[in-house]
Coordinates of C-alpha atoms in Angstrom, one line a residue:
X1 CA 17.2 53.7 11.6
X2 CA 14.2 53.5 9.3
X3 CA 11.9 53.3 12.2
X4 CA 13.1 56.6 13.5
X5 CA 12.9 58.2 10.1
X6 CA 9.3 57.0 9.6
X7 CA 8.2 57.8 13.1
X8 CA 9.9 61.1 13.4
X9 CA 6.9 62.9 14.9
X10 CA 6.8 60.5 17.8
X11 CA 10.4 61.3 18.8
X12 CA 11.3 63.8 21.5
X13 CA 12.9 67.0 20.2
X14 CA 16.2 66.0 21.8
X15 CA 16.1 62.7 20.0
X16 CA 15.4 64.4 16.7
X17 CA 18.3 66.8 17.4
X18 CA 20.7 63.8 18.2
X19 CA 19.7 62.0 15.0
X20 CA 20.1 65.1 12.8
X21 CA 23.3 66.5 14.3
X22 CA 25.3 63.4 15.2
X23 CA 24.1 60.7 12.9
X24 CA 22.9 63.0 10.0
X25 CA 19.6 61.2 9.8
X26 CA 16.6 63.2 8.5
X27 CA 12.9 62.5 8.7
X28 CA 11.5 60.4 5.9
X29 CA 9.7 62.2 3.1
X30 CA 6.1 61.3 2.1
X31 CA 7.2 59.3 -1.0
X32 CA 9.6 57.2 1.1
X33 CA 7.0 55.9 3.5
X34 CA 6.5 52.1 3.3
X35 CA 3.3 51.0 1.7
X36 CA 1.2 48.9 4.2
X37 CA 0.2 45.6 2.6
X38 CA -3.4 44.7 2.6
X39 CA -4.7 41.4 4.1
X40 CA -5.4 40.3 0.5
X41 CA -1.9 41.0 -0.6
X42 CA -0.5 39.1 2.5
X43 CA -2.8 36.1 1.7
X44 CA -1.7 36.1 -2.0
X45 CA 2.0 36.1 -0.9
X46 CA 1.4 33.3 1.6
X47 CA -0.5 31.2 -1.0
X48 CA 2.2 31.7 -3.6
X49 CA 4.9 30.6 -1.0
X50 CA 2.8 27.5 -0.2
X51 CA 2.4 26.7 -3.9
X52 CA 6.2 27.1 -4.4
X53 CA 7.0 24.9 -1.4
X54 CA 4.4 22.2 -2.5
X55 CA 5.8 22.2 -6.1
X56 CA 9.3 21.7 -4.8
X57 CA 8.7 19.3 -1.8
X58 CA 5.5 17.6 -3.0
X59 CA 3.9 18.0 0.5
X60 CA 2.7 20.8 2.8
X61 CA 4.2 19.6 6.1
X62 CA 6.2 22.8 6.5
X63 CA 9.0 22.8 9.1
X64 CA 8.5 25.3 12.0
X65 CA 11.2 27.7 11.1
X66 CA 10.9 27.5 7.3
X67 CA 10.9 30.6 5.1
X68 CA 10.4 30.6 1.4
X69 CA 12.7 32.6 -0.8
X70 CA 11.0 36.0 -1.2
X71 CA 10.7 36.6 2.6
X72 CA 7.5 34.8 3.3
X73 CA 7.5 32.5 6.3
X74 CA 5.4 29.4 6.2
X75 CA 6.1 27.6 9.5
X76 CA 3.3 27.5 12.2
X77 CA 5.1 30.0 14.5
X78 CA 5.6 32.8 11.9
X79 CA 4.3 36.2 13.0
X80 CA 0.7 36.7 12.1
X81 CA 0.7 40.5 12.4
X82 CA -1.9 40.4 15.2

């Protein structure tokens, strides 16, 4: 439901009405909007996850579906955001 709250302006008036009146969902306020991470922040998070994995496993042959604690995926098929 957060997608609808953050993209309220893109919804049709009928969709807005349904969300407000049946599900009691309101548009997100300015201070609630998620902060978009910069490329540097993503790189730092991935590097920290790789270091954590390497410290624990003593190698960097990361399994395809692996994700480190903290929500950072390390496998080769993780979404790149592109």
